[in-house]
Coordinates of C-alpha atoms and ligand atoms in Angstrom, one line a residue:
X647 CA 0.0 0.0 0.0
X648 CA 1.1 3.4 -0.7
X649 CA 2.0 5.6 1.7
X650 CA -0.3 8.4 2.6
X651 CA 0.6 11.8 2.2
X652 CA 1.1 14.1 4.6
X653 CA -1.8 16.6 4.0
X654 CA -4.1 13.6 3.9
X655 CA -2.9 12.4 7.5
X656 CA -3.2 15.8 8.7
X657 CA -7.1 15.7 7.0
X658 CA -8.0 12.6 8.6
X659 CA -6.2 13.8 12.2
X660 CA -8.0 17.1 12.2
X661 CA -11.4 15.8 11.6
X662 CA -10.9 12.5 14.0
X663 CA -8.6 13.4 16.4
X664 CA -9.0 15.3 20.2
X665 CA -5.6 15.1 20.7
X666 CA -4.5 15.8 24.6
X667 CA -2.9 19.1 26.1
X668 CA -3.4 20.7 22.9
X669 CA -5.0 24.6 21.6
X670 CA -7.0 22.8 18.4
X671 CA -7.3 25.9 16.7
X672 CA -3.6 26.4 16.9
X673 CA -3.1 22.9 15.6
X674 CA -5.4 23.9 12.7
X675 CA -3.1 26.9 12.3
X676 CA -0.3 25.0 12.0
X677 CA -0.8 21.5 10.8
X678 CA -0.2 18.2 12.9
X679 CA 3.3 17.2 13.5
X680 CA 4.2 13.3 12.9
X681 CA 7.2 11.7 14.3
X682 CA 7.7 9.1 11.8
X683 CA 10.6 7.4 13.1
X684 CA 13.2 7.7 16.0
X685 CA 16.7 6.5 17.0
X686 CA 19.1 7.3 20.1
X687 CA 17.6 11.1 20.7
X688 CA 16.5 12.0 17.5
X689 CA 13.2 11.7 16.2
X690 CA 12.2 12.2 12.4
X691 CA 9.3 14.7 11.6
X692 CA 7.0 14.6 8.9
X693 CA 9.2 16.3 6.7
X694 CA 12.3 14.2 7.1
X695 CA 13.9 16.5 9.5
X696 CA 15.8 15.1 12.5
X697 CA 15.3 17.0 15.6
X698 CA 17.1 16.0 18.8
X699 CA 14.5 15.2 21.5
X700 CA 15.6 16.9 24.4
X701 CA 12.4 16.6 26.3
X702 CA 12.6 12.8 26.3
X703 CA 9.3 11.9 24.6
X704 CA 7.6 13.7 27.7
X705 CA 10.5 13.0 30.4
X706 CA 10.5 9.1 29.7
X707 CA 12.7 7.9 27.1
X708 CA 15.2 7.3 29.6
X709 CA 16.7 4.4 27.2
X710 CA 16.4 7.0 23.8
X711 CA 14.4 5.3 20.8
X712 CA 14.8 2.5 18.3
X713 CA 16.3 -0.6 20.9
X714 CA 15.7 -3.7 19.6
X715 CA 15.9 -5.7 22.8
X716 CA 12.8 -4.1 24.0
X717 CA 10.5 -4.9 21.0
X718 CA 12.2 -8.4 20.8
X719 CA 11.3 -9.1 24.0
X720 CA 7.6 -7.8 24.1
X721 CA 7.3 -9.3 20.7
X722 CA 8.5 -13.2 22.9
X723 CA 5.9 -12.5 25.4
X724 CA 3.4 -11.7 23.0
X725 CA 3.9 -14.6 20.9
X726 CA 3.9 -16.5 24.7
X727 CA 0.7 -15.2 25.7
X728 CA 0.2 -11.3 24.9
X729 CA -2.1 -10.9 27.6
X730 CA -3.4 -12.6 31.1
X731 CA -5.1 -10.4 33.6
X732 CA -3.6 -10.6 37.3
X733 CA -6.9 -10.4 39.2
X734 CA -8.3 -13.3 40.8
X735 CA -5.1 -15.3 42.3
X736 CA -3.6 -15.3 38.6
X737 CA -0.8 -13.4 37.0
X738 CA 1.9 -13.9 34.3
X739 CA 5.7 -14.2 34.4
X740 CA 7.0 -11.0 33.6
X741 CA 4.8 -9.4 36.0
X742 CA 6.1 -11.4 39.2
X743 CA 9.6 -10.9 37.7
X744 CA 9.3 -7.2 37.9
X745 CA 7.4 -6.7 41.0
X746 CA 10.8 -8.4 42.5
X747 CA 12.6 -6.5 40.3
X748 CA 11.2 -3.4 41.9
X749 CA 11.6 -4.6 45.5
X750 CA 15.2 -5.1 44.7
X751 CA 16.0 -1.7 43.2
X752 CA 13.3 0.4 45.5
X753 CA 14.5 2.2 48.6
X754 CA 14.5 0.0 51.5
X755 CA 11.2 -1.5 52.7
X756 CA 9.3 -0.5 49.3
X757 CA 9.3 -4.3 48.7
X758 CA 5.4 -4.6 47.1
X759 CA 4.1 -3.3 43.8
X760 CA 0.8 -2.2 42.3
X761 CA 0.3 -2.3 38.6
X762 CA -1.5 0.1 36.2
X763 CA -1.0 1.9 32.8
X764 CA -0.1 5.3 33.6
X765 CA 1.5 7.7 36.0
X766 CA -2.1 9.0 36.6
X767 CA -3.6 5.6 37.7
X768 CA -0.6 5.2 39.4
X769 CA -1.1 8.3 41.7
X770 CA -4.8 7.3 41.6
X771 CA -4.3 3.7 42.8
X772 CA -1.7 4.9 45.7
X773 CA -4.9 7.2 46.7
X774 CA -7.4 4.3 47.0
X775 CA -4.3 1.9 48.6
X776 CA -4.1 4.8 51.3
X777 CA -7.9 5.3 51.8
X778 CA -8.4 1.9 52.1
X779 CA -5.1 1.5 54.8
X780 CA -6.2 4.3 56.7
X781 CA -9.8 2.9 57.1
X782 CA -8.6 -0.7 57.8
X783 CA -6.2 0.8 60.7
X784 CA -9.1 2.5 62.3
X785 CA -8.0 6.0 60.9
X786 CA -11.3 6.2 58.8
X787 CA -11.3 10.3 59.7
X788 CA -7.9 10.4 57.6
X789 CA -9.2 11.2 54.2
X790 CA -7.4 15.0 52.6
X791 CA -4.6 14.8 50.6
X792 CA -2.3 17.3 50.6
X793 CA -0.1 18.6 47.7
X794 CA 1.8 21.7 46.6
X795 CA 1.3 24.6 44.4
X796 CA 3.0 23.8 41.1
X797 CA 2.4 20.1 41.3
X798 CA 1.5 17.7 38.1
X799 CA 0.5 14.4 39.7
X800 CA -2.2 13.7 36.3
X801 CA -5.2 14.4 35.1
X802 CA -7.6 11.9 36.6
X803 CA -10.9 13.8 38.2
X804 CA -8.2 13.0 41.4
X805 CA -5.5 13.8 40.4
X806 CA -6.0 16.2 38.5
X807 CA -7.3 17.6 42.1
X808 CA -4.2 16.7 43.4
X809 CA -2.5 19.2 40.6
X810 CA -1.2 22.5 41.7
X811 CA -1.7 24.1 38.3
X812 CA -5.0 26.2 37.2
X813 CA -4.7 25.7 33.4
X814 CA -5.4 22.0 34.3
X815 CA -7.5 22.7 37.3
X816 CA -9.8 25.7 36.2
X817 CA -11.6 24.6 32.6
X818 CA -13.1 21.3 34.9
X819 CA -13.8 23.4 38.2
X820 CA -11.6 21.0 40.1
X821 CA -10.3 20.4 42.7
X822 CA -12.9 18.5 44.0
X823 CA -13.4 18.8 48.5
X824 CA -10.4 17.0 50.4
X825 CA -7.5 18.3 48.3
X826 CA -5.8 20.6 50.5
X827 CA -2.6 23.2 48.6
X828 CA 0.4 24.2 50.6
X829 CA 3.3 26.5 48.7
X830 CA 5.5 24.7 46.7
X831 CA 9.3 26.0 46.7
X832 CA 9.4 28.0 43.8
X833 CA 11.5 30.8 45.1
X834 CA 11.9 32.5 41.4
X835 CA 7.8 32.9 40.9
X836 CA 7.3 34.0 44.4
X837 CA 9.8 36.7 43.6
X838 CA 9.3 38.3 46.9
X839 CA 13.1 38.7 47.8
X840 CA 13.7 35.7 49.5
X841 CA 16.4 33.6 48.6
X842 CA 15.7 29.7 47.9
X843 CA 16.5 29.0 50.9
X844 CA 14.3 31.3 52.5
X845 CA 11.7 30.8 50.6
X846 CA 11.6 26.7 51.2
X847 CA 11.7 27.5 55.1
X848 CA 8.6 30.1 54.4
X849 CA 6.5 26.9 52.5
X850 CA 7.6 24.4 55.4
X851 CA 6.3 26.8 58.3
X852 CA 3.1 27.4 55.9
X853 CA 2.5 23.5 55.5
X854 CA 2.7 23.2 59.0
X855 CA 0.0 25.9 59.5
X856 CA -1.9 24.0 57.0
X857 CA -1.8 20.4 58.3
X858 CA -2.8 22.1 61.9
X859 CA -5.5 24.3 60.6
X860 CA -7.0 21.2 58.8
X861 CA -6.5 19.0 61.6
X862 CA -3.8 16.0 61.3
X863 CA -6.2 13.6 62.3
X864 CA -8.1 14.3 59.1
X865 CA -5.3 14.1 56.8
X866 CA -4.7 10.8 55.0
X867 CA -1.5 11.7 53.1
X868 CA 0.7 14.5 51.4
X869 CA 2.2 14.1 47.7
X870 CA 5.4 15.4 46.3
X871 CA 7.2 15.6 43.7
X872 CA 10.6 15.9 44.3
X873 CA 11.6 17.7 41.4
X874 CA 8.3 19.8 40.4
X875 CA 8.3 18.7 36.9
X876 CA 5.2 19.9 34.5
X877 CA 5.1 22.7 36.9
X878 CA 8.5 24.3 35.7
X879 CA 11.6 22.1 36.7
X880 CA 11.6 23.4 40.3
X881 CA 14.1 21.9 42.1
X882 CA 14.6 22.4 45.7
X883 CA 17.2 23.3 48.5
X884 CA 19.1 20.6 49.8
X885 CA 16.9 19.4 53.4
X886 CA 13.7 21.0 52.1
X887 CA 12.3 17.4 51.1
X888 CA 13.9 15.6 54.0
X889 CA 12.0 18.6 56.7
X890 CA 8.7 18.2 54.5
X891 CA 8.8 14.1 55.0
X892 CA 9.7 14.4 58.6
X893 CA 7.3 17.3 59.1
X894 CA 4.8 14.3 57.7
X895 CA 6.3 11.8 60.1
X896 CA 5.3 13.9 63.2
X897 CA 1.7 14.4 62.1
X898 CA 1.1 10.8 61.3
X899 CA 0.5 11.9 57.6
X900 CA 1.8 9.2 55.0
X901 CA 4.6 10.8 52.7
X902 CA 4.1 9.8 49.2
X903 CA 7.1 10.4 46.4
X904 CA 5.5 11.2 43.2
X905 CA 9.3 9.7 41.2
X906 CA 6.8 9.4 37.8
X907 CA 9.7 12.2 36.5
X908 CA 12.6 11.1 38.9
X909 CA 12.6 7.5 39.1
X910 CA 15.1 5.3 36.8
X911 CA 17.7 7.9 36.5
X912 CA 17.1 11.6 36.0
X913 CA 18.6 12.7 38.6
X914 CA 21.7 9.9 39.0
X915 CA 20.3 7.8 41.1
X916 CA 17.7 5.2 40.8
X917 CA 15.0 7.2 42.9
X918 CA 15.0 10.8 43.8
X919 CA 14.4 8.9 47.1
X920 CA 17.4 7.5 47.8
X921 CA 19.7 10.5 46.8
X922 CA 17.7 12.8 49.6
X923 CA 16.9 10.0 51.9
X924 CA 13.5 10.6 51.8
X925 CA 12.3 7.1 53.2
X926 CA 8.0 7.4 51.3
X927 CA 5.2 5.4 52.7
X928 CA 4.8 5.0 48.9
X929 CA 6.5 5.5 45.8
X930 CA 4.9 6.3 42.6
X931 CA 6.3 5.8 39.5
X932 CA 5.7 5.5 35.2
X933 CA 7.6 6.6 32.6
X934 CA 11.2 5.9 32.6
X935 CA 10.1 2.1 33.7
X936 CA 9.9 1.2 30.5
X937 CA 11.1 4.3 28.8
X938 CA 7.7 5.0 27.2
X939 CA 8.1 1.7 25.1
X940 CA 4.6 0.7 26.6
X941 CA 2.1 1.8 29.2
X942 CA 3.0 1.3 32.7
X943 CA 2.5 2.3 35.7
X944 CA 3.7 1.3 39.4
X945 CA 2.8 2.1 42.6
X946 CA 5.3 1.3 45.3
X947 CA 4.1 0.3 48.7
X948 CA 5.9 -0.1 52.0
X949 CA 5.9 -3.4 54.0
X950 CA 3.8 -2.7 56.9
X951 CA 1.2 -1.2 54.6
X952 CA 1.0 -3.7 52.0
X953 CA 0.7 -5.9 55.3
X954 CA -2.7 -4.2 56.4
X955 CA -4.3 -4.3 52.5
X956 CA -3.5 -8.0 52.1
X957 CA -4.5 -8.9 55.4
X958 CA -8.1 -6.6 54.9
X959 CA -9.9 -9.3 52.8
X960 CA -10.2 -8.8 49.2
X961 CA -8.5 -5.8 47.6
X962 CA -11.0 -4.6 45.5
X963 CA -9.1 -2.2 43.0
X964 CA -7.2 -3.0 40.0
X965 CA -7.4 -2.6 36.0
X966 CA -8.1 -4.8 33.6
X967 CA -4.0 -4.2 32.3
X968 CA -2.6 -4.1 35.9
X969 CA 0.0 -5.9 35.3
X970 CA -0.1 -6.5 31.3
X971 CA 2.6 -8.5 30.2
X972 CA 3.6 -6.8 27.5
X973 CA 4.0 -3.7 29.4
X974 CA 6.1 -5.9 32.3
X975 CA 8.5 -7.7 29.6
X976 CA 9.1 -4.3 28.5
X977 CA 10.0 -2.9 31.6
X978 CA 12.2 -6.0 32.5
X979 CA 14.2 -5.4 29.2
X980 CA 14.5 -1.5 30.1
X981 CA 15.5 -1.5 33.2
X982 CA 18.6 -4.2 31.8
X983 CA 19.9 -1.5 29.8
X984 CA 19.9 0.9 32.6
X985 CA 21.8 -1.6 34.5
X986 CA 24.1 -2.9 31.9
X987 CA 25.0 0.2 30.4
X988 CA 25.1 1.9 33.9
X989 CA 22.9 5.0 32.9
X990 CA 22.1 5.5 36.2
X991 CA 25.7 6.5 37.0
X992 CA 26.0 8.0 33.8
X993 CA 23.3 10.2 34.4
X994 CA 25.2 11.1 37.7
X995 CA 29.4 11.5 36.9
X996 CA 29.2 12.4 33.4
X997 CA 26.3 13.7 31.4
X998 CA 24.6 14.9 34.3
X999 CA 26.8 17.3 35.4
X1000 CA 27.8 18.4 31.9
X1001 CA 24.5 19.0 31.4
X1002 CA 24.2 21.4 34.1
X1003 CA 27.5 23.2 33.3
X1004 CA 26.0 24.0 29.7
X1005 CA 22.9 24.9 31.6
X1006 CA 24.8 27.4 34.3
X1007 CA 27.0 29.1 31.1
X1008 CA 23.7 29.9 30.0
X1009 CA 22.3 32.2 33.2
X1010 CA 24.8 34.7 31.3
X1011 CA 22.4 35.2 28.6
X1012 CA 20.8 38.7 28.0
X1013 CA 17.1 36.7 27.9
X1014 CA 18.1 34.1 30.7
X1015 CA 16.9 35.2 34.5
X1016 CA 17.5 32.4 36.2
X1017 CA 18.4 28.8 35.3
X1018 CA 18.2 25.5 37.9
X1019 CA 18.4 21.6 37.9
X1020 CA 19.6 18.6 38.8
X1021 CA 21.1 15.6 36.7
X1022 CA 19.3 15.5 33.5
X1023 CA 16.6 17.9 34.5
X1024 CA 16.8 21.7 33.6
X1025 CA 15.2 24.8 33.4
X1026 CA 15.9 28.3 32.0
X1027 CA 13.6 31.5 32.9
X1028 CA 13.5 33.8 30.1
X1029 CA 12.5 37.4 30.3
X1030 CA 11.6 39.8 27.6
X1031 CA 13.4 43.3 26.5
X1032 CA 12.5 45.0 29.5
X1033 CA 12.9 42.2 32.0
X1034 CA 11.2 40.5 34.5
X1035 CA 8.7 43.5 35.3
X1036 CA 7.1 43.3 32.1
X1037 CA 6.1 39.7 32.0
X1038 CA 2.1 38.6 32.4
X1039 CA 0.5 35.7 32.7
X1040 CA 0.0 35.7 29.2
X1041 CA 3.6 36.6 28.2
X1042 CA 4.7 32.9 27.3
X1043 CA 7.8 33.3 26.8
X1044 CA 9.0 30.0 27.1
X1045 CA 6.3 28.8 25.0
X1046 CA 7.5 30.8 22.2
X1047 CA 11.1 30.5 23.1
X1048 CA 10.5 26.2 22.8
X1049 CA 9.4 27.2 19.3
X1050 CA 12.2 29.2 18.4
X1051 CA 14.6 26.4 19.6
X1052 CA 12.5 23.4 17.6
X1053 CA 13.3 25.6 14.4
X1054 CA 16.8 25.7 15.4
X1055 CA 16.8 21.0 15.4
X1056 CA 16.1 20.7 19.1
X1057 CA 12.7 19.6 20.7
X1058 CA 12.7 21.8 24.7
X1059 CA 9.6 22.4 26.7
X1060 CA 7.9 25.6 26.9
X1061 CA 6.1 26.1 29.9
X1062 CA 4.8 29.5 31.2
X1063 CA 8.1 31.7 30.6
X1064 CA 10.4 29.0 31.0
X1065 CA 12.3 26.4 28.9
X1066 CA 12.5 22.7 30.4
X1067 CA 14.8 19.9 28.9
X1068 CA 15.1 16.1 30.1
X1069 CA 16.8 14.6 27.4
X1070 CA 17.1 10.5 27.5
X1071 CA 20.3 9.4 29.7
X1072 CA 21.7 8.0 26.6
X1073 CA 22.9 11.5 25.7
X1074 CA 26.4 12.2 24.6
X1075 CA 28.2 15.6 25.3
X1076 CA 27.6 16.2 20.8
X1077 CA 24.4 15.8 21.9
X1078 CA 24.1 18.6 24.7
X1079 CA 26.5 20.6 23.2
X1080 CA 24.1 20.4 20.1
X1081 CA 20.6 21.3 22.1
X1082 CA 22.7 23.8 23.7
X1083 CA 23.3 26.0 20.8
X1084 CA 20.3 25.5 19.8
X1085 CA 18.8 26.7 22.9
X1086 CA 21.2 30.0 22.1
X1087 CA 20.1 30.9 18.7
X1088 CA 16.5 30.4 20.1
X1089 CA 16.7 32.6 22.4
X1090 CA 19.5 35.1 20.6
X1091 CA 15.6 35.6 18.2
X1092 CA 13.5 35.9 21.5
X1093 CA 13.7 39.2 21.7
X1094 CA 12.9 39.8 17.9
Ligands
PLP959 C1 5.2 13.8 38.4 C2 4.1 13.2 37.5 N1 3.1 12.5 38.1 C3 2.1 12.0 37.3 C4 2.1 12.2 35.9 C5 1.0 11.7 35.1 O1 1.4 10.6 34.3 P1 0.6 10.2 33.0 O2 0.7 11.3 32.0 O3 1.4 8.9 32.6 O4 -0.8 9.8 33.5 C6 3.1 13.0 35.4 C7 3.1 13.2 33.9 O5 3.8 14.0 33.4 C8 4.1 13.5 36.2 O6 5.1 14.2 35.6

């Protein structure tokens, strides 16, 4: 069969298609974009141009495209049985064989796993797993969750409660009742003078005034990110997390790391988690598990809680694909490249911090206000002509800056007035130093 062309894909796609997180008349403006193939960090557009994907896919290419291992070995489980549900006392191999996995990479005492599809069911399911808990432990009063301004944990009717942003928030009058906010610690949009330091302390004495003007007792759990990620790459001060988890600990409210971003690698180390010695109740996580290859999604439980659920009759929550094996073999094979081609400690002694010495030569740039990150996680702040003062809500700057740097071959983030790039951990320094100038020239045009 012949090919189709392009304006016929985009024909069909415009009258079919609600495509997600997308302005539909701006798409009409412009014309879909189709990635039609993709190797290492470079994907192919509809036009045959390579661009270097330094976003990742959407932060989860951890691997970088086109390895074979992983489609050879979902294509063997498939050909072995594509699909067995795990619900009633069944499961399939790959599924038990990454649950251990799991156990064996998570922080300590993370040792039992929860399958979905997606970081939002993810954050969803650890939400029902700590409902239920907190019911079966006689705690039935504990039902708010807490989470901070600037957070993304998916868009879910709860998570989406649970997300600390109003462009996802507002246009479906969420959040719905029992989702308490406390300040997250982004020191650069307060702007109020305080240094970052400052500015975390000012969020931990606030959360505390929270959780006691809410009542403890009526708080089942707060959610964090470690690095804010959707919400503008906001990294915080070394101890913030640490104070907010034991903060947590004192209240009796279960901590819960959100790693959907963090976990596999970004940061070099295998969890955000164990680099800050955070020590979550639970631990959510998607993504980089199997680098996008397939839906998954896993929700990481500690001992003594997974004790309480399994001993509390039957656990009445799952999806049809918890567990799906095709999803699990992928995972399995993913997270053997990350081990045999140590990307983890890539990520950590070599790319990582090159990475972050392109991204700190950088603050020197006439449209650069402040730049941040951590491993292979960054963030510029751009400002127009007449600096910060003159920016508005509907300035989007980074927006247009991301556009400027995709005509340039590289694929960033916009987001508000900022520019975000996670590239996979297979990156080399050609790479960086490639999306690097490209970032330049982008923003040398900012300003018109
Ligand atoms: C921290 C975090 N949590 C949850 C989600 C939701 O994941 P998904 O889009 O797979 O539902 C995301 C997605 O970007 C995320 O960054």
């Amino acid at each position: 069969m012949e090919p189709l062309s392009l304006e016929t894909l985009r024909r069909i796609d415009r009258a079919h298609h609600l495509h997600p997180f997308t302005d539909h008349a701006d798409l009409e403006r412009h014309g879909t974009r189709i990635i039609r193939s993709a190797s290492g960090c470079t994907v192919i557009d509809e036009h045959d141009r390579p661009l270097i994907d330094a976003l990742a896919g959407l932060w989860c290419v951890n691997v970088g495209y086109g390895r074979r291992e992983i489609a050879d070995a979902v294509h063997r489980q498939m050909t072995a049985v594509a699909y067995y549900p795990s619900f009633f006392n069944t499961t399939t191999e790959p599924t038990i064989l990454l649950a251990g996995k799991l156990a064996q990479l998570a922080p300590k005492g993370l040792g039992h796993a929860f399958f979905s599809n997606s970081g939002s069911e993810a954050n969803e399911s650890a939400l029902k797993l700590i409902r239920a808990y907190q019911k079966l432990r006689g705690a039935r009063s504990k039902q708010k969750i807490v989470t901070r301004s600037f957070a993304y944990h998916g868009v879910t009717l709860a998570t989406t409660s649970m997300t600390g942003l109003p462009a996802c928030t507002e246009p479906f009058d969420l959040p719905l009742r029992g989702f308490v906010q406390v300040p997250g610690p982004y020191a650069y949009g307060a702007n109020d003078g305080r240094t970052l330091e400052q500015y975390a302390e000012h969020c931990l004495a606030e959360t505390e005034r929270i959780l006691l003007r809410e009542g403890p007792d009526t708080i089942a759990a707060l959610f964090a990110e470690p690095v804010q990620g959707a919400g503008g790459v906001i990294v915080p001060p070394p101890g913030y997390l640490r104070a907010l988890r034991d903060l947590c600990r004192r209240h009796d409210i279960l901590f819960v790391a959100d790693e959907v971003i963090t976990a596999f690698g970004r940061l070099g180390a295998w969890f955000a988690s164990d680099l800050w010695n955070l020590e979550p109740d639970l631990l959510v996580t998607a993504k980089g598990i199997t680098s996008g290859y397939l839906p998954l999604g896993a929700t990481l439980v500690r001992d003594e809680i997974a004790d309480v659920l399994t001993r509390g009759g039957n656990l009445a929550h799952g999806y049809t694909y918890s567990g799906h094996p095709a999803a699990t073999a992928a995972a399995l094979a993913n997270l053997e490249i990350i081990e045999r081609e140590k990307l983890v400690e890539r990520a950590r002694d070599d790319v990582g911090p090159y990475l972050q010495k392109k991204l700190q030569a950088l603050a020197a740039h006439r449209a650069v206000a402040e730049v941040r990150g951590c491993g292979l996680i960054g963030a510029l702040e751009v400002v127009p002509r007449g600096g910060r003062a003159e920016l508005t809500p509907t300035t989007l700057l980074g927006v247009k800056a991301a556009g400027l740097v995709r005509e340039e071959g590289v694929i960033v983030r916009g987001i508000r007035d900022l520019v975000a790039l996670a590239p996979p951990l297979v990156v080399t320094h050609e790479e960086i130093d490639a999306i690097f100038a490209a970032v330049e020239r982008g923003l040398d045009r900012l300003w018109g």
